[in-house]
Amino acid sequence: MSIRDVNAVANRLSLRPPQRKSVEILDRLCEIVDFQKSTNSQEALEVIKSEYPFVEDFDQRDFPSLCFALATGVGKTRLMGAFITYLLRAEGIRHFFVLAPNLTIYNKLITDFTPNTPKYVFQGISEFVLDPPEIITGDNYESGRGVRRRRQLFDGDTVHINIFNVSKINTEVRGGNTPRIKRLSEYIGESYFEYLSKLDDLVLLMDESHRYRAKAGMQAINELRPILGLELTATPQVMKGQSAIPFKNVIYSYPLSQALDDGFVKAPAVATRENFNVSNYDPDSLQRLKLEDGIHIHEETKVQLEVFAREHGVKRVKPFMLVVAKDTTHASEIRAIIESDEFFNGQYRGKVAEVHSKQSGEEKDENIEKLLAVEDPENETEIVVHVDQLKEGWDVTNLYTIVPLRTFNSRTLIEQAIGRGLRLPYGKRVGVPAVDRLTIVSHDKFQEIIDEANKGDSILKVGLVLVGKDIPDKHSKAVTVPTKLEQTLIGTSVSGDAGEAGTAVQRPLFNTEPERKAVQATLEIVQKYERKLKSSKELLTPEIQKEIAAKVKEACQGREVELPGMESVDYEDVVSKVCPTFVEMSIDIPKIIIVPSKDATYGFKDFDLEPPQGKLRPVSQDILIQNLQNNERSKLQDNGLVPKEQRLEDYLVRSLIDFEDISYDDHAELLYKLASQMVTHLRTYLANDDEVLNVVISHNRQLVDSIYSQIQQHYFETATSYEVVVTEGFRTLHSTNVAAAGDENTRHYREFVEEKKLIRGMLFTGFQKCLYPVQKFDSDTERRFSVVLENDDTVIKWFKPGRKVFNIHWRSGIDEGDYEPDFVVETPGTIYLCEPKAKDQMNDTSVLAKATAASKWCNHASQVSQKPWRYLLIPHDAIDESKTMAGLAASHEVETIK
């Protein structure tokens, strides 16, 4: 096995696990089969079946051809680039023929294989830096560039990638005609097809291969006689009437259900309203409700994406909503409704694109181009009304809401309509539900879709979204909240806010524009002192203030020339007022990073297996078995599973080591012990080892899951030593961005909240001790906790931290992440990190892991701070207005861990 080449390709192209697995399979194929023109296809098939028994044949191909079935959004184009790179490095193959199913994908592939383009598939591959591949297309091959360059001196090593559109070839062969590629070219001296067919290292790559099986164009391609075919598709089947005929040459399957579990695509969800009764609505009213609720979801998503982009400093994603109409007449009616004055006061006039073909054939490429333009943030279109079923090639990442108004059967809706909207705009899930979710608005089909998704053979599981509960039925808005420090110094206001309830408007300390600029410069320079000083109180010393004032003056005078009549600024006076205000309106948070100085060791403690409760029984010898972990297929026959394992335990261990966190080298002894205990349990009630073998194979997933779940309960992690990087000092707080209901004005924090489920969309103010003038709470428990803090005379100041205020990393089993506590509270003697939590979550493993990590952080912070730090984990039912910080700390402090 060329593991070095596999590793090089996987690392340089940053392949995801399913992409790497595909390259590993290709590597093994090249090891067991000598792919040449002279290779006998039937003999090659038998060799491949000996290791991959679920490959039945090459599916009407006259050459070895194998299908890699990867879910939409996982990255099939990048995988093609990985295949080409591997075959070049390991096998010296330099000629490739890439087949696209339509014009859109054809153009996309040409772009992605062209250097210096945004999604260039060979980025980081050293072999192509000085000598990039020669791209020959269906538009330029007649110039002879592929043949000419190969015949040039010193140019024999250049990789040639031919990209052709099979739909164009299909059109050319109608009526028995010969496609242009097979016609004589006077420039070349033969047909380009004939030239390609003579190459002894031609590899065929077929994108979306389900689109052109058994067509005349594909028969012509067969005559190319490539040495190997590599097919890629998300749907490895062809439709014959109402029946789906699966491919017989699938060698690796990574279905949508697995991609969802691994977080490579958006999580689909179906939306309705609580207690919805479809019989209460006529067709027009139901249609109107679905459109309006789709808009509510769309607007909420738009705000959440904007907030996320602001908070994380990433590109802004403009979402759009797709409405699937019944026919072209219905599409026009829908557009008229959405653009009317009665529909949200005409807000969407000019923002609707009606895209469809008036013919009954396949979707027009020009329509797909219109759809692709919707991804541009500068494009004003927010709603697309579409008729035809969506086809491959429409690979946008900003489709977030689908409103189906035509009749779908539920499986078609899930597999086709949803499939086009699952791509993630940031390449991975980010932990924000609205950013990670694709929502289908389907009040009338809600239960049907849920039932379909929960069937055992469903390709995915869908979540539930309730409009009016999970999604507000009023538009939201993005709000920027400044710190109280900024508000006090220069009067920065809360963006989008109509006023602060219960707070008197105070005149800021600085009002003129030159003074404001001096204040901003002072805060920027103070931030540079965070690591230089032990605490913010050192900002009060005359020496430090004089030093800062000189730097502020230099910064401000360097930015603009002082003109006659312009008000002068006393920089020392500005600094003398800013520094005390900064100390008063901040909490010193030391910068602490805990890094293992040596590789952390982890594993699983020894334990005895607890056998499953039920008694699994042998199944029919003709049942098809598919391993859900690695998707390998086999049939239970008289001779058992091929290849055979030496011991019964091997069948279990083989599946256990497919889990990424289990290393065979480190855990072999434990794995075989547990597998042996499982086999012993089966022997207690089964008649003989043949029955045990049957059960171990046919119920492999259930048995392996039972063992794996118990292994996870005995996870441990140790580190021989840790390097703790502690920087004495403080942090400068910055403005935060939050989402709030569109009609939301700030309300007093003591105001009783009737609709507690809507509290996440509310803004609260009126605080005297909070370091932000406005706060947003995730629950009413958090609001009540703020009341406790404001009531308590011992509390000096507090705030809810935003992202990256703390560097607290936690881990529980294979789950890990960064943790931001809910509250930071300072009293005369202590600084607390506080986490109010629902009572039923107090013993959750991730909650306890975060508590452990925060306790360790507090221990190190206490060693460098002027006050000790403590961590409180408080159940929600322990918080009421009679409590004090001292009382809560006495009952709910987590023991400090050193």
Tab-separated table of N, CA, C and O in Angstrom, residues 85 167 190 206-207 225 276 284 312 350 354 367 369 375 472 543 611 653 655 666 726-727 776 807 823 877:
chain	number	residue	atom	x	y	z
A	85	THR	N	-4.292	13.357	-8.538
A	85	THR	CA	-2.992	13.562	-7.896
A	85	THR	C	-2.396	12.237	-7.441
A	85	THR	O	-1.193	11.985	-7.630
A	167	SER	N	-23.863	15.640	-22.300
A	167	SER	CA	-25.159	15.999	-22.881
A	167	SER	C	-24.980	16.515	-24.309
A	167	SER	O	-25.836	16.313	-25.168
A	190	GLU	N	-6.038	12.712	-37.324
A	190	GLU	CA	-6.952	11.637	-36.956
A	190	GLU	C	-8.023	12.262	-36.066
A	190	GLU	O	-7.928	13.429	-35.707
A	206	MET	N	-16.086	10.175	-14.021
A	206	MET	CA	-17.460	10.515	-14.388
A	206	MET	C	-18.163	11.212	-13.230
A	206	MET	O	-18.418	10.601	-12.191
A	207	ASP	N	-18.451	12.497	-13.390
A	207	ASP	CA	-19.140	13.266	-12.355
A	207	ASP	C	-20.648	13.089	-12.517
A	207	ASP	O	-21.169	13.151	-13.639
A	225	ARG	N	-12.001	2.993	-24.355
A	225	ARG	CA	-11.230	1.916	-23.731
A	225	ARG	C	-10.237	2.446	-22.695
A	225	ARG	O	-9.032	2.201	-22.783
A	276	PHE	N	-51.180	22.789	14.948
A	276	PHE	CA	-51.699	23.150	13.629
A	276	PHE	C	-52.729	22.117	13.158
A	276	PHE	O	-52.511	20.913	13.258
A	284	ASP	N	-55.996	28.356	-0.460
A	284	ASP	CA	-55.368	29.680	-0.598
A	284	ASP	C	-54.821	30.178	0.739
A	284	ASP	O	-53.733	30.753	0.802
A	312	HIS	N	-17.623	37.009	14.235
A	312	HIS	CA	-16.477	36.164	13.904
A	312	HIS	C	-15.587	36.743	12.821
A	312	HIS	O	-14.576	36.135	12.456
A	350	GLY	N	-39.436	43.402	-6.310
A	350	GLY	CA	-38.139	43.497	-6.974
A	350	GLY	C	-37.090	42.554	-6.416
A	350	GLY	O	-35.942	42.558	-6.872
A	354	GLU	N	-38.250	34.577	-10.754
A	354	GLU	CA	-39.092	33.480	-11.227
A	354	GLU	C	-38.279	32.685	-12.236
A	354	GLU	O	-37.965	33.183	-13.323
A	367	ASN	N	-31.178	28.661	-16.810
A	367	ASN	CA	-31.927	28.853	-15.571
A	367	ASN	C	-31.055	28.559	-14.362
A	367	ASN	O	-31.147	29.226	-13.330
A	369	GLU	N	-27.895	29.036	-14.267
A	369	GLU	CA	-27.003	30.185	-14.136
A	369	GLU	C	-27.694	31.312	-13.368
A	369	GLU	O	-27.066	32.010	-12.566
A	375	GLU	N	-26.304	33.637	-5.189
A	375	GLU	CA	-25.307	33.506	-4.125
A	375	GLU	C	-24.521	34.796	-3.899
A	375	GLU	O	-23.965	35.012	-2.833
A	472	PRO	N	-39.197	33.264	15.734
A	472	PRO	CA	-40.205	34.298	16.010
A	472	PRO	C	-41.057	34.570	14.784
A	472	PRO	O	-40.577	34.505	13.647
A	543	GLU	N	3.049	57.969	35.851
A	543	GLU	CA	4.064	57.634	34.852
A	543	GLU	C	3.425	56.942	33.638
A	543	GLU	O	3.733	57.278	32.486
A	611	PRO	N	-23.717	-7.533	29.157
A	611	PRO	CA	-24.366	-8.058	27.952
A	611	PRO	C	-25.674	-7.339	27.663
A	611	PRO	O	-26.342	-6.831	28.583
A	653	VAL	N	-14.280	-6.982	16.514
A	653	VAL	CA	-13.126	-6.077	16.624
A	653	VAL	C	-12.926	-5.310	15.324
A	653	VAL	O	-12.619	-4.117	15.328
A	655	SER	N	-15.087	-4.202	13.263
A	655	SER	CA	-16.009	-3.058	13.192
A	655	SER	C	-15.693	-2.021	14.259
A	655	SER	O	-15.864	-0.823	14.036
A	666	ASP	N	-3.374	0.542	20.485
A	666	ASP	CA	-3.430	0.926	21.904
A	666	ASP	C	-4.468	0.129	22.686
A	666	ASP	O	-4.347	-0.025	23.904
A	726	VAL	N	0.353	31.911	31.584
A	726	VAL	CA	-0.473	32.877	32.303
A	726	VAL	C	0.122	34.259	32.113
A	726	VAL	O	1.286	34.497	32.457
A	727	THR	N	-0.646	35.155	31.544
A	727	THR	CA	-0.201	36.531	31.376
A	727	THR	C	-0.931	37.404	32.378
A	727	THR	O	-2.151	37.543	32.327
A	776	LYS	N	-28.714	40.501	26.743
A	776	LYS	CA	-29.658	39.553	26.193
A	776	LYS	C	-29.502	38.248	26.956
A	776	LYS	O	-28.382	37.822	27.253
A	807	ASN	N	-10.088	31.583	27.501
A	807	ASN	CA	-9.509	30.455	26.767
A	807	ASN	C	-9.681	29.199	27.615
A	807	ASN	O	-8.730	28.640	28.136
A	823	PHE	N	-21.847	34.200	33.201
A	823	PHE	CA	-21.703	35.460	33.918
A	823	PHE	C	-20.311	35.567	34.541
A	823	PHE	O	-19.740	34.561	34.968
A	877	ASP	N	-33.559	26.171	39.707
A	877	ASP	CA	-34.564	26.329	40.752
A	877	ASP	C	-33.979	26.882	42.056
A	877	ASP	O	-34.713	27.097	43.025
